[in-house]
Amino acid sequence: MANFVKHIPCVVCTSSDAGSVYDDGYAHCFACSAHWKIGDEDKVAAPKKEEGLIDGTYESLVKRGISSETCRLYNYQVGEYNGKPVQIANYYRNGAIVAQHLRFPQKDFIWLGDASKVQLFGQQLWGSGRKLVVTEGEIDAMSVSQAMGNKCPVVSLPSGAQSGKKYVQKNLDYFNNFDEIVLMLDNDEEGTAATAAIAPLLPIGKVKIASLMQYKDANEMLLDGKTAELVNAVWRAQPYRPDGVVSGSELWTRIISKDFRPDFTYKWPKLHAMTHGARKGEIVLATGGTSIGKSSLVREIGLGLIENDQKVAFIALEESVEFTAISLLGLKLAKRLHMSTDFIKSAETEQLFKEFLNDKAYFYDHFGGLCSNSDTDRLTEVIRYFAIGCGADWIILDHISMAVAGSAAGEERVAIDTALTTIRKLVEELRIGIFIISHLRRLHSDVGHEDGADVSLNHLRGSNALSQIPNIIIALEGNLTGENPTHRKLKVLKNRFSGDVGYAYDLVYDRQTGLYMVNNHIQLHNESGDF
């Protein structure tokens, strides 16, 4: 059995290191499977080519800054197709040319042969190595290779960014032959998306991402004379990490910059003491039986936010924007204004309305719904506009089921999952707080939530995400047909901040003022908790 002596370039496929010389006087290429006797290189046949492919010549690509030597290495030719000048990128599979990617002067492309069979462009040149660079197109691959003296393995995706994932999946075994894989796709939206799709497919710990600075692609850097910078981009590529992975060394600066103090103090001292207030970047969910007063409770919280000079956006989907606004003003005046038309029309009320709500409250005129077919794009758009366009600090969404009311039958759970996941991301990104109202499912018993039944997390209707994603969950309990139909119990069901849960207050809903009272008097003062 012959012994290996050294690596040499292949005389057939031009691979720089896949040819192996043995002490029996023969050489073998592990890229294209060519086999020849040392000294008889001129007798070795050219690589097999599928029928229907065309021939060309090797020329410098002057407008691209690519030399004829680089084109010869990659078997990238210039020729004609149907009487039109074309550039010919030859693609291999198992040492044979199986397809050609033709580039016309106006940057139109067509394939000759079967593109589904091809390897990555340039893959036939290198079978293994320390570092492999992956670009988005053939010109970029040759640009990087030329900048590095045509000594570093560089390949490209056969059909650009959009099909990159498919071709990488087909050639995964090839990537295992390299110690390091540098992704250098185009510096645009498509290239960024392709990088995010391809990187997780490749061997863990081997992938790095190269930065092209302000340039769109590698060839643009080459043409601008930034050859040294292009080489540095390869050597200084940063290790790939999935979104969300943070090292401990990076985290301390984020910890010391984060303020865990409350952004809002609840008017009910014990609720504040249990929850330590409300914070931006968190979701508070309020729930309870039908007509138990969930909207009234959260609207009163909204009043407190406005009185503390914070901007609030109301997405109240079970009532008109006019009703929401006049109810807020009524809470301010401790009067149920919607029940007194004459009072609404007074000059004093109009003046107070303008002073109190003009620049602090925003409303969404919804026409009964936001989302359709589990699509949360509209909800995202509205929340984002309120936060960025209006400067809202807090969003009140009443209620989550109505927000996805356009979902197809049986899809409410999926729609709520999607909506809550989106909201979770938005509160973190936009640094806002959000209060969400949710309904309860009907109990299979004679005593429902409206009849005084206790509320628990597993009673939330529509999705497990309702109990999992919010930071704080509060509930109202009461018996609407009992001896005390205006009495409520305020309960904390979940408290991710401090873990303190249980009953907070016995409340009484005052039908004259629309406010909730504790121990038969309105708590107008604020007290901080034991923060």
Short mmCIF file of C-alpha atoms in Angstrom, two decimals:
data_model
loop_
_atom_site.label_atom_id
_atom_site.label_comp_id
_atom_site.label_asym_id
_atom_site.label_seq_id
_atom_site.Cartn_x
_atom_site.Cartn_y
_atom_site.Cartn_z
CA MET A 1 0.00 0.00 0.00
CA ALA A 2 1.44 3.36 -1.08
CA ASN A 3 2.39 5.98 1.51
CA PHE A 4 1.37 9.64 1.35
CA VAL A 5 4.21 12.07 0.55
CA LYS A 6 2.73 15.58 0.11
CA HIS A 7 -0.16 17.70 -1.14
CA ILE A 8 -0.01 19.32 -4.60
CA PRO A 9 -2.44 21.26 -6.81
CA CYS A 10 -4.68 19.03 -8.92
CA VAL A 11 -3.90 19.13 -12.65
CA VAL A 12 -7.55 18.51 -13.49
CA CYS A 13 -9.79 20.56 -11.22
CA THR A 14 -7.01 23.03 -10.18
CA SER A 15 -7.62 22.42 -6.50
CA SER A 16 -4.73 24.00 -4.59
CA ASP A 17 -4.26 21.18 -2.09
CA ALA A 18 -6.57 18.25 -2.88
CA GLY A 19 -3.94 16.47 -5.00
CA SER A 20 -1.94 13.94 -2.99
CA VAL A 21 1.37 12.45 -4.07
CA TYR A 22 2.24 8.87 -2.98
CA ASP A 23 5.58 7.08 -2.87
CA ASP A 24 4.51 4.71 -5.66
CA GLY A 25 4.83 7.56 -8.16
CA TYR A 26 1.12 8.31 -8.55
CA ALA A 27 -1.10 11.17 -7.46
CA HIS A 28 -4.78 11.25 -6.58
CA CYS A 29 -7.17 14.20 -6.20
CA PHE A 30 -9.70 13.89 -3.41
CA ALA A 31 -11.74 16.79 -4.80
CA CYS A 32 -12.41 15.49 -8.33
CA SER A 33 -11.15 11.86 -8.06
CA ALA A 34 -8.57 12.35 -10.83
CA HIS A 35 -5.69 9.83 -10.77
CA TRP A 36 -2.43 10.22 -12.68
CA LYS A 37 1.22 9.19 -12.83
CA ILE A 38 3.75 11.81 -11.79
CA GLY A 39 5.35 13.14 -14.98
CA ASP A 40 2.31 12.39 -17.15
CA GLU A 41 0.29 15.41 -16.10
CA ASP A 42 -0.25 16.50 -19.71
CA LYS A 43 -1.96 13.20 -20.45
CA VAL A 44 -4.63 13.63 -17.79
CA ALA A 45 -8.08 14.27 -19.24
CA ALA A 46 -9.94 17.50 -18.50
CA PRO A 47 -12.82 17.24 -16.06
CA LYS A 48 -15.93 15.58 -17.44
CA LYS A 49 -18.60 18.05 -18.56
CA GLU A 50 -22.35 17.41 -18.85
CA GLU A 51 -23.93 17.77 -22.30
CA GLY A 52 -25.43 21.15 -23.22
CA LEU A 53 -22.80 23.21 -21.43
CA ILE A 54 -20.64 25.76 -23.23
CA ASP A 55 -16.92 26.59 -23.43
CA GLY A 56 -15.16 29.89 -22.84
CA THR A 57 -11.76 31.43 -22.28
CA TYR A 58 -9.94 32.80 -19.23
CA GLU A 59 -9.72 36.59 -19.18
CA SER A 60 -9.25 39.28 -16.56
CA LEU A 61 -12.50 40.82 -15.36
CA VAL A 62 -11.25 44.40 -15.49
CA LYS A 63 -14.44 46.05 -14.24
CA ARG A 64 -14.41 43.69 -11.26
CA GLY A 65 -10.71 43.84 -10.51
CA ILE A 66 -10.36 40.07 -10.90
CA SER A 67 -7.21 38.70 -12.58
CA SER A 68 -7.15 35.97 -15.23
CA GLU A 69 -5.13 33.80 -12.80
CA THR A 70 -7.96 33.95 -10.26
CA CYS A 71 -10.51 33.19 -12.98
CA ARG A 72 -8.45 30.18 -14.12
CA LEU A 73 -8.24 28.87 -10.56
CA TYR A 74 -12.02 28.98 -10.19
CA ASN A 75 -12.70 27.93 -13.81
CA TYR A 76 -14.62 31.16 -14.35
CA GLN A 77 -14.70 31.94 -18.06
CA VAL A 78 -15.88 34.48 -20.62
CA GLY A 79 -17.82 33.33 -23.69
CA GLU A 80 -21.01 33.69 -25.74
CA TYR A 81 -24.50 32.28 -25.38
CA ASN A 82 -27.05 32.77 -28.15
CA GLY A 83 -24.88 35.52 -29.60
CA LYS A 84 -24.63 37.47 -26.35
CA PRO A 85 -21.47 37.88 -24.22
CA VAL A 86 -21.64 36.03 -20.91
CA GLN A 87 -19.48 35.16 -17.95
CA ILE A 88 -19.48 31.44 -17.17
CA ALA A 89 -19.24 30.11 -13.62
CA ASN A 90 -18.58 26.35 -13.83
CA TYR A 91 -20.10 24.25 -11.04
CA TYR A 92 -18.94 20.78 -10.04
CA ARG A 93 -20.18 17.61 -8.44
CA ASN A 94 -17.76 14.72 -7.76
CA GLY A 95 -15.12 16.21 -10.05
CA ALA A 96 -17.39 16.70 -13.08
CA ILE A 97 -18.83 19.99 -14.34
CA VAL A 98 -22.59 19.50 -14.01
CA ALA A 99 -23.95 23.04 -14.44
CA GLN A 100 -23.01 26.58 -15.41
CA HIS A 101 -24.27 29.86 -14.01
CA LEU A 102 -24.29 32.41 -16.84
CA ARG A 103 -24.09 36.12 -16.10
CA PHE A 104 -25.19 38.58 -18.80
CA PRO A 105 -24.00 42.21 -19.02
CA GLN A 106 -27.21 43.56 -17.43
CA LYS A 107 -26.74 41.25 -14.42
CA ASP A 108 -29.33 38.78 -15.66
CA PHE A 109 -28.60 35.15 -14.76
CA ILE A 110 -29.58 31.77 -16.13
CA TRP A 111 -28.53 28.21 -15.36
CA LEU A 112 -27.34 25.63 -17.89
CA GLY A 113 -27.46 22.07 -16.65
CA ASP A 114 -29.00 20.85 -13.41
CA ALA A 115 -28.48 23.45 -10.65
CA SER A 116 -29.88 21.04 -8.06
CA LYS A 117 -26.76 18.86 -8.40
CA VAL A 118 -24.12 21.49 -7.82
CA GLN A 119 -21.71 21.97 -4.94
CA LEU A 120 -20.82 25.40 -3.65
CA PHE A 121 -18.92 27.52 -6.15
CA GLY A 122 -15.22 26.75 -5.69
CA GLN A 123 -15.85 23.73 -3.47
CA GLN A 124 -13.85 21.49 -5.84
CA LEU A 125 -10.68 23.48 -5.07
CA TRP A 126 -10.34 22.72 -1.37
CA GLY A 127 -11.22 19.54 0.44
CA SER A 128 -10.25 20.67 3.92
CA GLY A 129 -8.34 23.33 5.79
CA ARG A 130 -8.04 25.62 8.77
CA LYS A 131 -10.32 28.40 7.54
CA LEU A 132 -13.15 28.48 4.98
CA VAL A 133 -14.74 31.76 3.82
CA VAL A 134 -18.29 31.71 2.44
CA THR A 135 -19.52 34.60 0.30
CA GLU A 136 -22.84 35.29 -1.38
CA GLY A 137 -21.73 35.27 -5.05
CA GLU A 138 -19.01 34.04 -7.37
CA ILE A 139 -17.42 37.47 -7.94
CA ASP A 140 -17.20 38.02 -4.17
CA ALA A 141 -15.61 34.60 -3.66
CA MET A 142 -12.91 35.35 -6.24
CA SER A 143 -12.43 38.84 -4.74
CA VAL A 144 -11.68 37.43 -1.28
CA SER A 145 -9.51 34.64 -2.67
CA GLN A 146 -7.45 37.08 -4.76
CA ALA A 147 -7.03 39.45 -1.79
CA MET A 148 -5.62 36.52 0.19
CA GLY A 149 -3.23 35.42 -2.54
CA ASN A 150 -5.53 32.62 -3.78
CA LYS A 151 -4.26 30.49 -0.90
CA CYS A 152 -7.28 30.58 1.43
CA PRO A 153 -10.30 28.35 0.74
CA VAL A 154 -13.18 30.58 -0.39
CA VAL A 155 -16.53 29.38 -1.74
CA SER A 156 -19.84 31.04 -2.52
CA LEU A 157 -23.55 30.22 -2.55
CA PRO A 158 -24.73 29.08 -5.99
CA SER A 159 -27.83 31.25 -6.25
CA GLY A 160 -27.30 34.04 -3.75
CA ALA A 161 -28.78 34.70 -0.34
CA GLN A 162 -32.31 33.41 -0.81
CA SER A 163 -31.28 29.84 -1.64
CA GLY A 164 -28.22 29.84 0.61
CA LYS A 165 -29.76 27.73 3.35
CA LYS A 166 -30.80 25.02 0.88
CA TYR A 167 -27.32 24.66 -0.62
CA VAL A 168 -25.60 24.70 2.76
CA GLN A 169 -27.87 21.89 3.98
CA LYS A 170 -26.95 19.82 0.93
CA ASN A 171 -23.23 20.20 1.62
CA LEU A 172 -23.06 20.05 5.43
CA ASP A 173 -20.44 17.28 5.43
CA TYR A 174 -18.07 19.55 3.53
CA PHE A 175 -18.07 22.19 6.28
CA ASN A 176 -16.98 19.61 8.86
CA ASN A 177 -13.60 19.45 7.09
CA PHE A 178 -12.65 22.96 8.23
CA ASP A 179 -11.63 24.26 11.64
CA GLU A 180 -13.26 27.67 11.14
CA ILE A 181 -16.05 28.94 8.86
CA VAL A 182 -16.26 32.67 8.13
CA LEU A 183 -19.59 33.90 6.73
CA MET A 184 -19.10 37.01 4.59
CA LEU A 185 -22.47 37.52 2.92
CA ASP A 186 -23.66 40.83 1.50
CA ASN A 187 -24.11 43.72 3.89
CA ASP A 188 -27.83 44.19 3.20
CA GLU A 189 -31.16 42.94 4.51
CA GLU A 190 -31.12 39.76 2.41
CA GLY A 191 -27.53 38.94 3.35
CA THR A 192 -28.21 39.49 7.05
CA ALA A 193 -31.27 37.24 6.90
CA ALA A 194 -29.30 34.53 5.06
CA THR A 195 -26.50 34.71 7.65
CA ALA A 196 -29.04 34.24 10.45
CA ALA A 197 -30.53 31.24 8.63
CA ILE A 198 -27.23 29.56 7.69
CA ALA A 199 -25.12 30.06 10.83
CA PRO A 200 -27.18 27.74 13.11
CA LEU A 201 -26.85 24.91 10.55
CA LEU A 202 -23.05 24.84 10.69
CA PRO A 203 -20.86 23.07 13.28
CA ILE A 204 -21.19 24.68 16.70
CA GLY A 205 -18.19 26.74 17.73
CA LYS A 206 -16.71 27.00 14.22
CA VAL A 207 -18.75 29.85 12.75
CA LYS A 208 -17.62 33.47 12.60
CA ILE A 209 -19.26 36.52 11.02
CA ALA A 210 -17.16 38.98 9.00
CA SER A 211 -17.93 42.69 8.94
CA LEU A 212 -17.79 44.54 5.61
CA MET A 213 -17.97 47.91 7.35
CA GLN A 214 -19.90 50.34 5.14
CA TYR A 215 -19.41 48.26 1.98
CA LYS A 216 -22.13 46.15 0.39
CA ASP A 217 -19.94 43.19 -0.57
CA ALA A 218 -16.36 41.94 -0.88
CA ASN A 219 -15.93 43.01 -4.50
CA GLU A 220 -16.92 46.57 -3.66
CA MET A 221 -14.10 46.64 -1.10
CA LEU A 222 -11.63 45.22 -3.62
CA LEU A 223 -12.56 47.84 -6.23
CA ASP A 224 -12.18 50.62 -3.67
CA GLY A 225 -8.62 49.55 -2.96
CA LYS A 226 -9.47 48.12 0.47
CA THR A 227 -7.60 44.85 -0.06
CA ALA A 228 -5.89 44.95 3.34
CA GLU A 229 -9.19 45.74 5.06
CA LEU A 230 -10.84 42.83 3.23
CA VAL A 231 -8.15 40.46 4.48
CA ASN A 232 -8.53 41.88 8.00
CA ALA A 233 -12.30 41.31 7.78
CA VAL A 234 -11.59 37.60 7.37
CA TRP A 235 -9.06 37.38 10.20
CA ARG A 236 -11.06 39.59 12.58
CA ALA A 237 -14.41 37.91 12.03
CA GLN A 238 -16.36 37.59 15.29
CA PRO A 239 -17.69 34.31 16.68
CA TYR A 240 -21.34 33.71 15.85
CA ARG A 241 -23.75 33.64 18.75
CA PRO A 242 -27.51 33.11 18.47
CA ASP A 243 -29.62 36.15 19.32
CA GLY A 244 -30.08 36.44 23.07
CA VAL A 245 -26.84 34.75 24.16
CA VAL A 246 -24.93 37.07 26.52
CA SER A 247 -21.69 36.37 28.35
CA GLY A 248 -21.29 37.15 32.03
CA SER A 249 -18.55 39.66 31.26
CA GLU A 250 -21.01 41.69 29.16
CA LEU A 251 -23.89 41.52 31.59
CA TRP A 252 -22.60 43.55 34.53
CA THR A 253 -22.81 46.88 32.71
CA ARG A 254 -26.41 46.08 31.83
CA ILE A 255 -27.21 45.16 35.44
CA ILE A 256 -25.88 48.37 36.92
CA SER A 257 -27.68 50.45 34.30
CA LYS A 258 -31.06 48.80 34.94
CA ASP A 259 -33.35 50.51 37.45
CA PHE A 260 -35.53 48.02 39.34
CA ARG A 261 -37.43 50.72 41.17
CA PRO A 262 -41.11 51.10 40.25
CA ASP A 263 -42.13 53.53 37.53
CA PHE A 264 -45.60 53.81 39.03
CA THR A 265 -47.03 53.55 42.53
CA TYR A 266 -50.47 51.94 42.86
CA LYS A 267 -53.06 53.95 44.78
CA TRP A 268 -53.82 50.89 46.91
CA PRO A 269 -50.88 50.58 49.37
CA LYS A 270 -51.07 46.83 49.98
CA LEU A 271 -51.20 46.04 46.26
CA HIS A 272 -48.16 48.25 45.82
CA ALA A 273 -46.39 46.55 48.72
CA MET A 274 -47.05 43.10 47.24
CA THR A 275 -46.06 43.93 43.66
CA HIS A 276 -43.55 46.74 44.40
CA GLY A 277 -45.43 48.84 41.88
CA ALA A 278 -45.48 48.71 38.12
CA ARG A 279 -42.37 48.87 35.94
CA LYS A 280 -41.83 49.61 32.29
CA GLY A 281 -40.64 46.56 30.43
CA GLU A 282 -43.23 44.41 32.20
CA ILE A 283 -46.69 43.04 31.42
CA VAL A 284 -49.47 43.20 33.99
CA LEU A 285 -52.54 41.08 33.27
CA ALA A 286 -55.89 41.72 34.96
CA THR A 287 -58.66 39.15 34.92
CA GLY A 288 -62.01 38.29 36.48
CA GLY A 289 -65.52 37.14 35.64
CA THR A 290 -67.82 38.82 33.14
CA SER A 291 -69.01 42.30 34.28
CA ILE A 292 -66.95 42.01 37.46
CA GLY A 293 -65.28 45.38 36.78
CA LYS A 294 -61.91 44.52 35.22
CA SER A 295 -62.06 47.42 32.79
CA SER A 296 -63.06 49.85 35.53
CA LEU A 297 -60.14 48.73 37.72
CA VAL A 298 -57.54 49.08 34.96
CA ARG A 299 -59.05 52.37 33.79
CA GLU A 300 -58.58 53.67 37.33
CA ILE A 301 -54.94 52.56 37.16
CA GLY A 302 -54.73 54.48 33.88
CA LEU A 303 -56.08 57.55 35.69
CA GLY A 304 -53.29 57.24 38.26
CA LEU A 305 -50.68 57.02 35.52
CA ILE A 306 -51.99 60.19 33.85
CA GLU A 307 -52.08 62.02 37.17
CA ASN A 308 -48.40 61.11 37.56
CA ASP A 309 -47.61 62.87 34.26
CA GLN A 310 -47.14 59.68 32.29
CA LYS A 311 -48.60 59.20 28.84
CA VAL A 312 -51.10 56.38 28.42
CA ALA A 313 -52.53 54.83 25.25
CA PHE A 314 -55.88 53.03 25.53
CA ILE A 315 -56.76 50.19 23.18
CA ALA A 316 -60.23 49.50 24.60
CA LEU A 317 -61.89 47.13 22.16
CA GLU A 318 -65.21 46.59 23.97
CA GLU A 319 -66.18 50.24 24.10
CA SER A 320 -65.99 53.35 21.97
CA VAL A 321 -63.14 55.81 22.31
CA GLU A 322 -65.69 58.42 23.40
CA PHE A 323 -66.83 56.22 26.29
CA THR A 324 -63.26 55.48 27.38
CA ALA A 325 -62.34 59.17 27.39
CA ILE A 326 -65.43 60.43 29.22
CA SER A 327 -65.11 57.61 31.77
CA LEU A 328 -61.53 58.70 32.51
CA LEU A 329 -62.65 62.27 33.01
CA GLY A 330 -65.46 61.01 35.20
CA LEU A 331 -62.98 59.17 37.42
CA LYS A 332 -61.01 62.41 37.72
CA LEU A 333 -64.17 64.23 38.87
CA ALA A 334 -65.49 61.26 40.85
CA LYS A 335 -68.68 61.37 38.74
CA ARG A 336 -70.07 58.92 36.20
CA LEU A 337 -70.22 61.56 33.49
CA HIS A 338 -71.68 59.35 30.77
CA MET A 339 -74.88 59.22 32.82
CA SER A 340 -75.24 63.02 32.86
CA THR A 341 -75.30 64.56 29.37
CA ASP A 342 -75.84 68.09 30.65
CA PHE A 343 -72.71 67.90 32.78
CA ILE A 344 -70.64 66.63 29.85
CA LYS A 345 -71.63 69.65 27.78
CA SER A 346 -70.62 72.22 30.39
CA ALA A 347 -67.77 74.64 29.70
CA GLU A 348 -66.05 73.62 32.91
CA THR A 349 -65.97 69.96 31.84
CA GLU A 350 -64.62 70.86 28.42
CA GLN A 351 -61.82 72.92 29.95
CA LEU A 352 -60.85 70.16 32.37
CA PHE A 353 -60.94 67.59 29.57
CA LYS A 354 -58.48 69.61 27.49
CA GLU A 355 -56.16 70.22 30.44
CA PHE A 356 -56.28 66.64 31.70
CA LEU A 357 -56.27 64.45 28.59
CA ASN A 358 -55.04 66.49 25.64
CA ASP A 359 -51.35 65.57 25.76
CA LYS A 360 -51.39 62.63 28.16
CA ALA A 361 -53.93 60.17 26.75
CA TYR A 362 -54.21 58.51 23.34
CA PHE A 363 -56.94 56.24 22.05
CA TYR A 364 -57.27 53.65 19.29
CA ASP A 365 -60.49 53.84 17.25
CA HIS A 366 -60.69 50.12 16.58
CA PHE A 367 -64.03 49.29 14.97
CA GLY A 368 -64.21 46.15 17.05
CA GLY A 369 -60.93 44.36 16.44
CA LEU A 370 -57.26 44.46 15.57
CA CYS A 371 -56.01 41.16 14.25
CA SER A 372 -57.15 38.74 11.60
CA ASN A 373 -56.24 35.11 11.06
CA SER A 374 -53.72 35.10 13.90
CA ASP A 375 -51.85 38.00 12.29
CA THR A 376 -50.48 40.38 14.94
CA ASP A 377 -48.92 42.83 12.51
CA ARG A 378 -51.63 45.44 13.06
CA LEU A 379 -51.42 45.13 16.85
CA THR A 380 -47.65 45.52 16.66
CA GLU A 381 -48.01 48.54 14.39
CA VAL A 382 -50.47 50.26 16.74
CA ILE A 383 -48.41 49.63 19.89
CA ARG A 384 -45.19 50.69 18.19
CA TYR A 385 -46.80 53.91 16.93
CA PHE A 386 -48.20 54.79 20.36
CA ALA A 387 -44.78 54.23 21.95
CA ILE A 388 -42.58 55.90 19.33
CA GLY A 389 -44.92 58.28 17.54
CA CYS A 390 -46.83 59.50 20.59
CA GLY A 391 -44.28 58.89 23.32
CA ALA A 392 -46.67 56.71 25.33
CA ASP A 393 -45.15 55.22 28.48
CA TRP A 394 -47.95 52.72 29.07
CA ILE A 395 -50.44 50.78 26.94
CA ILE A 396 -53.77 49.48 28.22
CA LEU A 397 -55.17 46.65 26.06
CA ASP A 398 -58.78 45.73 26.84
CA HIS A 399 -58.94 42.90 26.04
CA ILE A 400 -56.63 40.28 24.51
CA SER A 401 -59.35 38.00 23.10
CA MET A 402 -60.98 40.88 21.25
CA ALA A 403 -57.57 41.87 19.86
CA VAL A 404 -57.49 38.55 17.97
CA ALA A 405 -61.23 38.41 17.32
CA GLY A 406 -60.70 38.02 13.57
CA SER A 407 -58.94 34.68 14.01
CA ALA A 408 -60.52 31.65 12.38
CA ALA A 409 -62.63 29.33 14.51
CA GLY A 410 -60.50 27.22 16.81
CA GLU A 411 -57.38 29.37 16.35
CA GLU A 412 -57.84 31.72 19.31
CA ARG A 413 -55.22 29.94 21.40
CA VAL A 414 -52.55 30.17 18.68
CA ALA A 415 -53.46 33.82 18.01
CA ILE A 416 -53.16 34.74 21.70
CA ASP A 417 -49.82 32.89 21.94
CA THR A 418 -48.50 34.88 18.99
CA ALA A 419 -49.88 38.20 20.25
CA LEU A 420 -48.46 37.79 23.77
CA THR A 421 -45.06 36.70 22.48
CA THR A 422 -44.97 39.79 20.27
CA ILE A 423 -46.04 42.05 23.16
CA ARG A 424 -43.32 40.52 25.37
CA LYS A 425 -40.70 41.58 22.81
CA LEU A 426 -42.23 45.03 22.36
CA VAL A 427 -42.24 45.99 26.04
CA GLU A 428 -38.55 45.13 26.26
CA GLU A 429 -37.61 46.82 23.00
CA LEU A 430 -39.67 49.98 23.51
CA ARG A 431 -39.26 50.17 27.30
CA ILE A 432 -42.97 50.60 27.91
CA GLY A 433 -45.33 48.99 30.39
CA ILE A 434 -48.54 47.31 29.33
CA PHE A 435 -51.71 46.33 31.16
CA ILE A 436 -53.73 43.59 29.48
CA ILE A 437 -57.24 42.48 30.39
CA SER A 438 -58.18 38.84 29.85
CA HIS A 439 -61.41 36.88 30.22
CA LEU A 440 -61.84 33.66 32.15
CA ARG A 441 -63.15 30.39 30.81
CA ARG A 442 -66.54 29.19 31.99
CA LEU A 443 -66.44 26.75 34.89
CA HIS A 444 -68.17 23.39 34.69
CA SER A 445 -70.12 24.00 37.88
CA ASP A 446 -73.24 25.75 39.15
CA VAL A 447 -71.14 28.51 40.72
CA GLY A 448 -69.38 30.67 38.17
CA HIS A 449 -66.91 33.49 38.58
CA GLU A 450 -69.77 35.99 38.51
CA ASP A 451 -71.33 34.09 41.42
CA GLY A 452 -68.33 34.35 43.70
CA ALA A 453 -66.14 31.42 42.54
CA ASP A 454 -62.44 31.81 43.29
CA VAL A 455 -60.18 32.72 40.37
CA SER A 456 -56.99 30.77 39.66
CA LEU A 457 -54.39 30.87 36.89
CA ASN A 458 -55.76 27.80 35.12
CA HIS A 459 -59.08 29.61 34.65
CA LEU A 460 -57.61 32.05 32.10
CA ARG A 461 -59.31 31.61 28.74
CA GLY A 462 -57.67 30.84 25.45
CA SER A 463 -53.98 30.10 25.97
CA ASN A 464 -51.43 28.91 28.51
CA ALA A 465 -49.34 31.91 27.47
CA LEU A 466 -51.73 34.10 29.47
CA SER A 467 -50.41 32.62 32.70
CA GLN A 468 -46.81 32.17 31.54
CA ILE A 469 -45.78 35.44 29.85
CA PRO A 470 -47.09 38.28 32.10
CA ASN A 471 -44.91 39.47 34.98
CA ILE A 472 -47.84 40.25 37.30
CA ILE A 473 -51.38 38.83 37.23
CA ILE A 474 -54.15 40.33 39.33
CA ALA A 475 -57.77 39.23 39.59
CA LEU A 476 -61.09 40.59 40.80
CA GLU A 477 -63.55 38.26 42.51
CA GLY A 478 -67.13 38.99 43.42
CA ASN A 479 -70.74 37.79 43.50
CA LEU A 480 -72.87 39.95 41.24
CA THR A 481 -76.14 38.39 42.43
CA GLY A 482 -75.30 38.03 46.13
CA GLU A 483 -76.09 40.24 49.11
CA ASN A 484 -73.18 42.59 48.34
CA PRO A 485 -73.03 42.84 44.53
CA THR A 486 -70.61 45.80 44.62
CA HIS A 487 -68.04 44.09 46.85
CA ARG A 488 -64.87 42.76 45.24
CA LYS A 489 -61.75 40.95 46.36
CA LEU A 490 -58.50 42.05 44.72
CA LYS A 491 -56.08 39.18 44.43
CA VAL A 492 -52.50 38.75 43.15
CA LEU A 493 -52.27 35.42 41.29
CA LYS A 494 -48.73 35.73 39.96
CA ASN A 495 -45.80 37.92 40.94
CA ARG A 496 -42.56 37.31 39.08
CA PHE A 497 -40.90 40.31 40.75
CA SER A 498 -41.17 39.34 44.42
CA GLY A 499 -43.22 36.14 44.52
CA ASP A 500 -45.74 37.68 46.95
CA VAL A 501 -49.23 36.42 46.03
CA GLY A 502 -52.62 36.20 47.70
CA TYR A 503 -55.47 38.57 48.64
CA ALA A 504 -54.62 42.25 48.67
CA TYR A 505 -57.91 44.06 49.39
CA ASP A 506 -61.62 43.91 49.96
CA LEU A 507 -62.89 46.60 47.62
CA VAL A 508 -66.25 48.27 47.11
CA TYR A 509 -67.27 49.64 43.73
CA ASP A 510 -68.93 53.02 44.23
CA ARG A 511 -71.71 53.33 41.65
CA GLN A 512 -71.90 57.08 42.13
CA THR A 513 -68.24 57.87 41.46
CA GLY A 514 -67.14 54.84 39.42
CA LEU A 515 -64.16 54.42 41.77
CA TYR A 516 -63.05 51.47 43.87
CA MET A 517 -62.94 52.07 47.62
CA VAL A 518 -61.17 50.27 50.44
CA ASN A 519 -62.91 49.91 53.79
CA ASN A 520 -65.67 52.24 52.55
CA HIS A 521 -63.43 55.24 51.82
CA ILE A 522 -61.50 56.22 48.72
CA GLN A 523 -57.76 55.75 49.01
CA LEU A 524 -56.45 58.91 47.38
CA HIS A 525 -52.97 58.86 48.91
CA ASN A 526 -49.99 56.89 47.62
CA GLU A 527 -47.73 54.83 49.83
CA SER A 528 -44.60 53.07 48.71
CA GLY A 529 -43.96 49.40 49.45
CA ASP A 530 -40.95 47.95 51.23
CA PHE A 531 -38.69 48.28 48.17
#
